[in-house]
PDB file of C-alpha atoms in Angstrom:
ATOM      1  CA  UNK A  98      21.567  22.188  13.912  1.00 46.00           C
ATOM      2  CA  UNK A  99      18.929  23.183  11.606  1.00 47.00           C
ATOM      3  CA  UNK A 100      17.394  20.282   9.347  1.00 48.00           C
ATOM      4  CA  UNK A 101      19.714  17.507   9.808  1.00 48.00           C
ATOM      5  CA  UNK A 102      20.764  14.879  12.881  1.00 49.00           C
ATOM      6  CA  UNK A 103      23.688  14.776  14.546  1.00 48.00           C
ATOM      7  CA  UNK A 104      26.170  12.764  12.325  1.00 49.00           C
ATOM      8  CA  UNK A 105      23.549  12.189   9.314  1.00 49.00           C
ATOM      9  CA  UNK A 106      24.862  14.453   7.145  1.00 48.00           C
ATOM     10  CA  UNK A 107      27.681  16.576   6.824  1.00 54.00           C
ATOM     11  CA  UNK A 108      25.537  19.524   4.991  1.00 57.00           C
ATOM     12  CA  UNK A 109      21.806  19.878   5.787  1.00 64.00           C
ATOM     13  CA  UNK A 110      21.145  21.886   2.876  1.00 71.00           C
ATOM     14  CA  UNK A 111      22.087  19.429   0.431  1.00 68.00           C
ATOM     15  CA  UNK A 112      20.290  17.058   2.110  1.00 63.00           C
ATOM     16  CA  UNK A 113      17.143  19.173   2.021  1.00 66.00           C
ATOM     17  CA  UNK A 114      17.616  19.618  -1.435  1.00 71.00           C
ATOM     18  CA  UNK A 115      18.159  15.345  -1.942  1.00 65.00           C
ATOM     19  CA  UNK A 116      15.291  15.016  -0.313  1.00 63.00           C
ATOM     20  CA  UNK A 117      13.355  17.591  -2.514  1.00 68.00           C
ATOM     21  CA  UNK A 118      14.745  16.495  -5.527  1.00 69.00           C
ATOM     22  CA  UNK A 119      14.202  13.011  -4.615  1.00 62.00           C
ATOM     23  CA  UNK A 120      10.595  13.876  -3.842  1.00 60.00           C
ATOM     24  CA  UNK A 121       9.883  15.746  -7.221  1.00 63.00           C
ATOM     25  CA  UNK A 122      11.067  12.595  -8.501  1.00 59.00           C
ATOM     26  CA  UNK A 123       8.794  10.439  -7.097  1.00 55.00           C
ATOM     27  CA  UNK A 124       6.177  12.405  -7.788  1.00 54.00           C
ATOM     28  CA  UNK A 125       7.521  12.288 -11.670  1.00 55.00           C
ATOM     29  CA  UNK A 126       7.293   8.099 -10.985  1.00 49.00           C
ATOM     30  CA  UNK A 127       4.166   8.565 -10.030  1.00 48.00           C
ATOM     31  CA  UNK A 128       2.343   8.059 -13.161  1.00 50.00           C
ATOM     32  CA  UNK A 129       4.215   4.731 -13.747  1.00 52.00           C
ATOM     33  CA  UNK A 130       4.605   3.715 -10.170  1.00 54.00           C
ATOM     34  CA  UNK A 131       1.182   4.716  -9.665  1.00 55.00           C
ATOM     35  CA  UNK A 132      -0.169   2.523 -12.273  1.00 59.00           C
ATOM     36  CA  UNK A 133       1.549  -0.417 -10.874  1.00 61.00           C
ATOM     37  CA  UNK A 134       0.248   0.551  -7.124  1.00 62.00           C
ATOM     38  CA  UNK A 135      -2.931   0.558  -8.340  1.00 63.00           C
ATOM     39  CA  UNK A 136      -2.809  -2.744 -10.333  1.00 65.00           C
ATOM     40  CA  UNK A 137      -0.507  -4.709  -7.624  1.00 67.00           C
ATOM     41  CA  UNK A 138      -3.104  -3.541  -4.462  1.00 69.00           C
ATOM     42  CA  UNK A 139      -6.525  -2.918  -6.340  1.00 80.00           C
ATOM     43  CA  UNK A 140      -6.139  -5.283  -9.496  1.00 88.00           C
ATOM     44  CA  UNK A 141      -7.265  -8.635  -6.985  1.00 92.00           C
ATOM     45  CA  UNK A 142     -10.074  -7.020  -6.043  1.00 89.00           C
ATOM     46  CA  UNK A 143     -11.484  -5.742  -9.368  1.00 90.00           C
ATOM     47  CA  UNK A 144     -10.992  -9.292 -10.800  1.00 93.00           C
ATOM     48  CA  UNK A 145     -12.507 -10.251  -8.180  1.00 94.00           C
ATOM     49  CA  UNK A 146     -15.492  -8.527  -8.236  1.00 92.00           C
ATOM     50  CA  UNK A 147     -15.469  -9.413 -12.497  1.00 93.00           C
ATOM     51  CA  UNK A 148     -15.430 -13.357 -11.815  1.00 95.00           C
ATOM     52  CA  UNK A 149     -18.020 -12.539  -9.045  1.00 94.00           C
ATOM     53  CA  UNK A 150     -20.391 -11.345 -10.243  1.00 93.00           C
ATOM     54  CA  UNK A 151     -19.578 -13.217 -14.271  1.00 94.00           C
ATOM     55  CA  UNK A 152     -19.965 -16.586 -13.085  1.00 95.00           C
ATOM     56  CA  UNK A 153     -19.846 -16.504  -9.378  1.00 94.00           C
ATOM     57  CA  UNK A 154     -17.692 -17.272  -6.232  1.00 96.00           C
ATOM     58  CA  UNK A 155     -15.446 -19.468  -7.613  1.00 96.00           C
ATOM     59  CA  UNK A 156     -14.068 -17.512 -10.831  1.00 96.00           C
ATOM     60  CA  UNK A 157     -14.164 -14.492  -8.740  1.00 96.00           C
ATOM     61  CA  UNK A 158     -11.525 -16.079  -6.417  1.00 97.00           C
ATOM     62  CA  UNK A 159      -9.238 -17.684  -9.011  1.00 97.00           C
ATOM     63  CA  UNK A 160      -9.338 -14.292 -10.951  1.00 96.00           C
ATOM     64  CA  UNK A 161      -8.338 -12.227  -7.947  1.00 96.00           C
ATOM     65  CA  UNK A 162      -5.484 -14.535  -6.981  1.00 96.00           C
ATOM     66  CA  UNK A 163      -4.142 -14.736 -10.876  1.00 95.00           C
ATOM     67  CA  UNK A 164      -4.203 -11.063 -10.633  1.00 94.00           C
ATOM     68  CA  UNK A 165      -2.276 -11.162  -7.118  1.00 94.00           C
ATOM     69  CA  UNK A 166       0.217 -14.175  -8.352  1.00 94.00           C
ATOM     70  CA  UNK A 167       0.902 -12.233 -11.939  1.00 92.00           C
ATOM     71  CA  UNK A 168       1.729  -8.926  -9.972  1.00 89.00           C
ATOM     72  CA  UNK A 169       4.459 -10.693  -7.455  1.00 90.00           C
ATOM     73  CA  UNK A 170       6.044 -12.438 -10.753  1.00 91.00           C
ATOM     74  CA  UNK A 171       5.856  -8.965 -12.467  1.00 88.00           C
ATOM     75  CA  UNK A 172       7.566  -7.476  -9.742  1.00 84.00           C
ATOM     76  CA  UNK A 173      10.156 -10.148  -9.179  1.00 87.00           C
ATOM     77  CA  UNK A 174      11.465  -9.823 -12.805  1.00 90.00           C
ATOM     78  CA  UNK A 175      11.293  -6.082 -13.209  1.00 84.00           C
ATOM     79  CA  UNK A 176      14.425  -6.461 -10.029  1.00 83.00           C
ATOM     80  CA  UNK A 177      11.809  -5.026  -7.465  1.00 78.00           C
ATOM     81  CA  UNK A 178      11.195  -6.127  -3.994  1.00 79.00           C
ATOM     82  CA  UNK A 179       8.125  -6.510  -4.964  1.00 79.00           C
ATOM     83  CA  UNK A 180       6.859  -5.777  -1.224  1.00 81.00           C
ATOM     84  CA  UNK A 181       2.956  -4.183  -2.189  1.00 79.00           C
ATOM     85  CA  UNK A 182       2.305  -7.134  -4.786  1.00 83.00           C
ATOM     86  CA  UNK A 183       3.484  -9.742  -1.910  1.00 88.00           C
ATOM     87  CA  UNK A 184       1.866  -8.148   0.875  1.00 87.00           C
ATOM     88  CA  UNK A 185      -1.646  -8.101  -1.253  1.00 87.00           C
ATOM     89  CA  UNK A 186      -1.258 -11.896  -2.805  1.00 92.00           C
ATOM     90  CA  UNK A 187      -0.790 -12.983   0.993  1.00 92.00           C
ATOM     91  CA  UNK A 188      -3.896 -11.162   1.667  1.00 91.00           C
ATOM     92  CA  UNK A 189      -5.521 -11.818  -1.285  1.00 94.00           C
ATOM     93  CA  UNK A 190      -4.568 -16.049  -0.512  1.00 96.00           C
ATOM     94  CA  UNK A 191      -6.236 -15.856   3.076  1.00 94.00           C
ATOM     95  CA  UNK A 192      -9.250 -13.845   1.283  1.00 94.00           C
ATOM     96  CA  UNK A 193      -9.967 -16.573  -1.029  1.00 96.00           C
ATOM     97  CA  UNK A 194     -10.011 -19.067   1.707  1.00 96.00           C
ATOM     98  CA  UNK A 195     -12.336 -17.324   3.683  1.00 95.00           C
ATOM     99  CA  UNK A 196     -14.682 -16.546   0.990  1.00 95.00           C
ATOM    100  CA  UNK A 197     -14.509 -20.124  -0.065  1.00 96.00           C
ATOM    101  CA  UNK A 198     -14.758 -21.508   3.554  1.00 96.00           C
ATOM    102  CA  UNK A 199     -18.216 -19.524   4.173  1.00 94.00           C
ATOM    103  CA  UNK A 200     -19.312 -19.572   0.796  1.00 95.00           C
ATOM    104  CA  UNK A 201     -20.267 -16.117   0.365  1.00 92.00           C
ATOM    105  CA  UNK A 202     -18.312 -13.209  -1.293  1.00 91.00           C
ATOM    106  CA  UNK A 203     -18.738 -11.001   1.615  1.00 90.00           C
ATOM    107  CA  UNK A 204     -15.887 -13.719   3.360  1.00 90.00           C
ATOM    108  CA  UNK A 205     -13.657 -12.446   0.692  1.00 92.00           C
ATOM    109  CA  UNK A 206     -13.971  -9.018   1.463  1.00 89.00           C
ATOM    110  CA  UNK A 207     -14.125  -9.296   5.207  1.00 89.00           C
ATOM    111  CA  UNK A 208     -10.313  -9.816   5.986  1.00 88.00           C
ATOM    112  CA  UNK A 209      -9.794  -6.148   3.938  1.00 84.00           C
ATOM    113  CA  UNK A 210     -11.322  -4.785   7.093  1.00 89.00           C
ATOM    114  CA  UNK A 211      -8.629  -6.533   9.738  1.00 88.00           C
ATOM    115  CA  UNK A 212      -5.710  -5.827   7.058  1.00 85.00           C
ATOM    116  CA  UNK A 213      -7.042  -1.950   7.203  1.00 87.00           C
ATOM    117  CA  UNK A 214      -7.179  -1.414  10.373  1.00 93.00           C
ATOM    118  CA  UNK A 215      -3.812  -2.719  10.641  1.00 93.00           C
ATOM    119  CA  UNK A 216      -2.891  -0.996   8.218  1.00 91.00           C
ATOM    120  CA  UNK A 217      -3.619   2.030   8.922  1.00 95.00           C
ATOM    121  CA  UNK A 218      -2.701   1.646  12.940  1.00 97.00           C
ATOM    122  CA  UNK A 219       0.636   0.539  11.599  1.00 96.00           C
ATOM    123  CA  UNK A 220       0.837   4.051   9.138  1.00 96.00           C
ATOM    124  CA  UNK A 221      -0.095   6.056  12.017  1.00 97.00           C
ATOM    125  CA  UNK A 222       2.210   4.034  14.575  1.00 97.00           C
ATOM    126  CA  UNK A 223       4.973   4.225  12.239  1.00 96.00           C
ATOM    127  CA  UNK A 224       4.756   8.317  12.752  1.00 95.00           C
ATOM    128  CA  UNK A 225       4.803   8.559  16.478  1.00 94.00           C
ATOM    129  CA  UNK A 226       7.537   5.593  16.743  1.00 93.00           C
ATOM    130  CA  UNK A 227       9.713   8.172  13.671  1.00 88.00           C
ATOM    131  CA  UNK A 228       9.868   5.559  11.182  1.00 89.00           C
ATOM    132  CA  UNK A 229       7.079   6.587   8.962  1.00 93.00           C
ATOM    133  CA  UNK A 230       6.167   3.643   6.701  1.00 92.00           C
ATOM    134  CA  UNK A 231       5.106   5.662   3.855  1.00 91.00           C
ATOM    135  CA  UNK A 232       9.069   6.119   3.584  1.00 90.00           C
ATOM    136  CA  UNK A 233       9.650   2.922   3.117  1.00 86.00           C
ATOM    137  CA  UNK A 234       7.112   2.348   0.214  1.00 83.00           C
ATOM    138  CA  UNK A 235       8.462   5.246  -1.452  1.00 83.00           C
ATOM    139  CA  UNK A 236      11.873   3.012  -1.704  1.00 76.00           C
ATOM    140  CA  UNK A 237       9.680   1.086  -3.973  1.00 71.00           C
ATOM    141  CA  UNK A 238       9.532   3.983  -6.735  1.00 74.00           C
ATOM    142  CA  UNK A 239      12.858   5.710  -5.824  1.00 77.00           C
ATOM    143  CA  UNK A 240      15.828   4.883  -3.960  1.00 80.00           C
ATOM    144  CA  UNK A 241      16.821   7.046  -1.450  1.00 85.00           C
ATOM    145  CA  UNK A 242      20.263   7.145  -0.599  1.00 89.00           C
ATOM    146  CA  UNK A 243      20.822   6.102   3.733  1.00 89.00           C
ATOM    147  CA  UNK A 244      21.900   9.983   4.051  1.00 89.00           C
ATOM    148  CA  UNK A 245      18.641  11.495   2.707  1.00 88.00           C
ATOM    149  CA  UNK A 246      16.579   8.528   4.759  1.00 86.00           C
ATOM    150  CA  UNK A 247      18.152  10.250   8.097  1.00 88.00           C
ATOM    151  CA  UNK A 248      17.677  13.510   7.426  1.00 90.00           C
ATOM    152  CA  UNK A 249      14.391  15.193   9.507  1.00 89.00           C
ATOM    153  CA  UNK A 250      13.267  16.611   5.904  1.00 90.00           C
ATOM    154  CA  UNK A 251      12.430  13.301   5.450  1.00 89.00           C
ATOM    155  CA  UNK A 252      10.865  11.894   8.438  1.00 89.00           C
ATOM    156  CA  UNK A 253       8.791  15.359   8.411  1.00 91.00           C
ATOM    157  CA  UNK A 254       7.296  15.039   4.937  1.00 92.00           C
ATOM    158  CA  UNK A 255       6.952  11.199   4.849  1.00 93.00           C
ATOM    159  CA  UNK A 256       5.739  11.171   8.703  1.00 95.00           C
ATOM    160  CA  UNK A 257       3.058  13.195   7.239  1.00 94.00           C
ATOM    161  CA  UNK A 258       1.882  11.620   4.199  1.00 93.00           C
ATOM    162  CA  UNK A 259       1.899   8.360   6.399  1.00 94.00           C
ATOM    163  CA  UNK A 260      -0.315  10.331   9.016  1.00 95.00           C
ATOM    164  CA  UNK A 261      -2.390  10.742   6.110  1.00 94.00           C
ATOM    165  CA  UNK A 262      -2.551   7.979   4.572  1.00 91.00           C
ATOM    166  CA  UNK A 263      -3.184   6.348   7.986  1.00 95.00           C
ATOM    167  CA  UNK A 264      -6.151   7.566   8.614  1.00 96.00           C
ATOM    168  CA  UNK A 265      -7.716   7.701   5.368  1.00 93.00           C
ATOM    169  CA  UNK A 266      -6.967   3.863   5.194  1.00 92.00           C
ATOM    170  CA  UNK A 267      -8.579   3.829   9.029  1.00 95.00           C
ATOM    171  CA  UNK A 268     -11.664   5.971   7.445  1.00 94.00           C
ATOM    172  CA  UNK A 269     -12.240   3.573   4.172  1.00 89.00           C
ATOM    173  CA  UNK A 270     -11.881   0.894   6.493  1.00 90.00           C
ATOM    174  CA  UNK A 271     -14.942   2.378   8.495  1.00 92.00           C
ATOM    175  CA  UNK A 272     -17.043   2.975   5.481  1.00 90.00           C
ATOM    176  CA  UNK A 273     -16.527  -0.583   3.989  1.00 86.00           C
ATOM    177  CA  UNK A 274     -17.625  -1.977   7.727  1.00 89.00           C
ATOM    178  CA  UNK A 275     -20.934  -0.127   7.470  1.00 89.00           C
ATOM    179  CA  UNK A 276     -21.635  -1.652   3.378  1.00 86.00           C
ATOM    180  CA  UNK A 277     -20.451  -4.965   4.565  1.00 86.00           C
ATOM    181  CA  UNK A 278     -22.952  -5.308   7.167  1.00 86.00           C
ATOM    182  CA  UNK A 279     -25.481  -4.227   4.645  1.00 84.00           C
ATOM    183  CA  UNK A 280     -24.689  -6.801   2.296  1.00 77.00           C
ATOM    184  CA  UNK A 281     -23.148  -4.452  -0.253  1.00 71.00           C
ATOM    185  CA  UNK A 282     -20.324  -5.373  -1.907  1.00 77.00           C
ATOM    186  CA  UNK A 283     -21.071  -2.913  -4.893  1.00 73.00           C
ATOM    187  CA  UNK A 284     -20.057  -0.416  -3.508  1.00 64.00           C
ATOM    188  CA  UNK A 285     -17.557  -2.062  -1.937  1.00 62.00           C
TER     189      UNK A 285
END
């Protein structure tokens, strides 16, 4: 049968080539959709840090979840699902409490260790169960048509950048555990 399922699609070939096409696309995005990745999962944390260590605690918190809040509404009216900028402003919400609850900035940062590790179980779960999640981010930047989402081409390459991905998040995760416990949210 070559590259395709049973039933998925009627020509493998072309769907190789979707899925290649589709891929060099993404890639293209990349530099915009990159930019807003970047912004919608690392902007909290930056302002964050800015309000943290500008004026202290508080700021630090109502800075990150601006950020968070201004990234879902950015999102939402650019028609996008919006799924990275809501996933981080709930985490970002449950961060501020935390870090407000215990007074102490390493509270804020603390819950970025659970939400890694789950993270990156779920990347490398999402491989061995063959519905690799970093597939269904890249629907965020392009949108593959249902054919091209069955094909194995695609499970194969985005089963492996969610492999990846999985446990470099699992291996970031590590290395923030070890600052954290040394009181260093610098480098954090």
């Amino acid at each position: 049968m070559g590259d395709q399922d049973a039933g998925a699609v009627s020509d493998g070939d072309a769907a190789k080539q979707q899925v290649e096409e589709a891929l060099g696309r993404t890639i293209e995005l990349l530099g915009g959709g990159g930019s807003r990745i970047a912004s919608d999962g690392l902007g909290p944390s930056l302002a964050f840090y800015v309000g943290f260590r500008t004026a202290g605690l508080g700021l630090g918190v109502v800075l990150a979840v601006t950020v968070a809040v201004a990234a879902w509404v950015r999102a939402r009216r650019q028609g996008r699902t919006g799924l990275l900028a809501w996933l981080t402003l709930a985490v970002v919400l449950v961060q501020a409490a935390i870090g407000l609850v215990l007074d102490d900035a390493r509270g804020f940062f603390a819950p970025q260790l659970v939400t890694s590790a789950a993270w990156g179980i779920a990347f490398v779960g999402s491989v061995a169960i063959g519905r690799p999640l970093a597939g269904v981010f890249a629907g965020e930047v392009y949108p593959f048509p249902d054919e091209v989402r069955a094909t194995r081409t695609f499970r194969r390459i985005f089963g492996t950048i969610s492999l990846v991905f999985g446990v470099s998040i699992l291996l970031r995760g590590l290395l923030r555990l070890v600052q954290l416990r040394n009181g260093d949210i610098d480098g954090y």
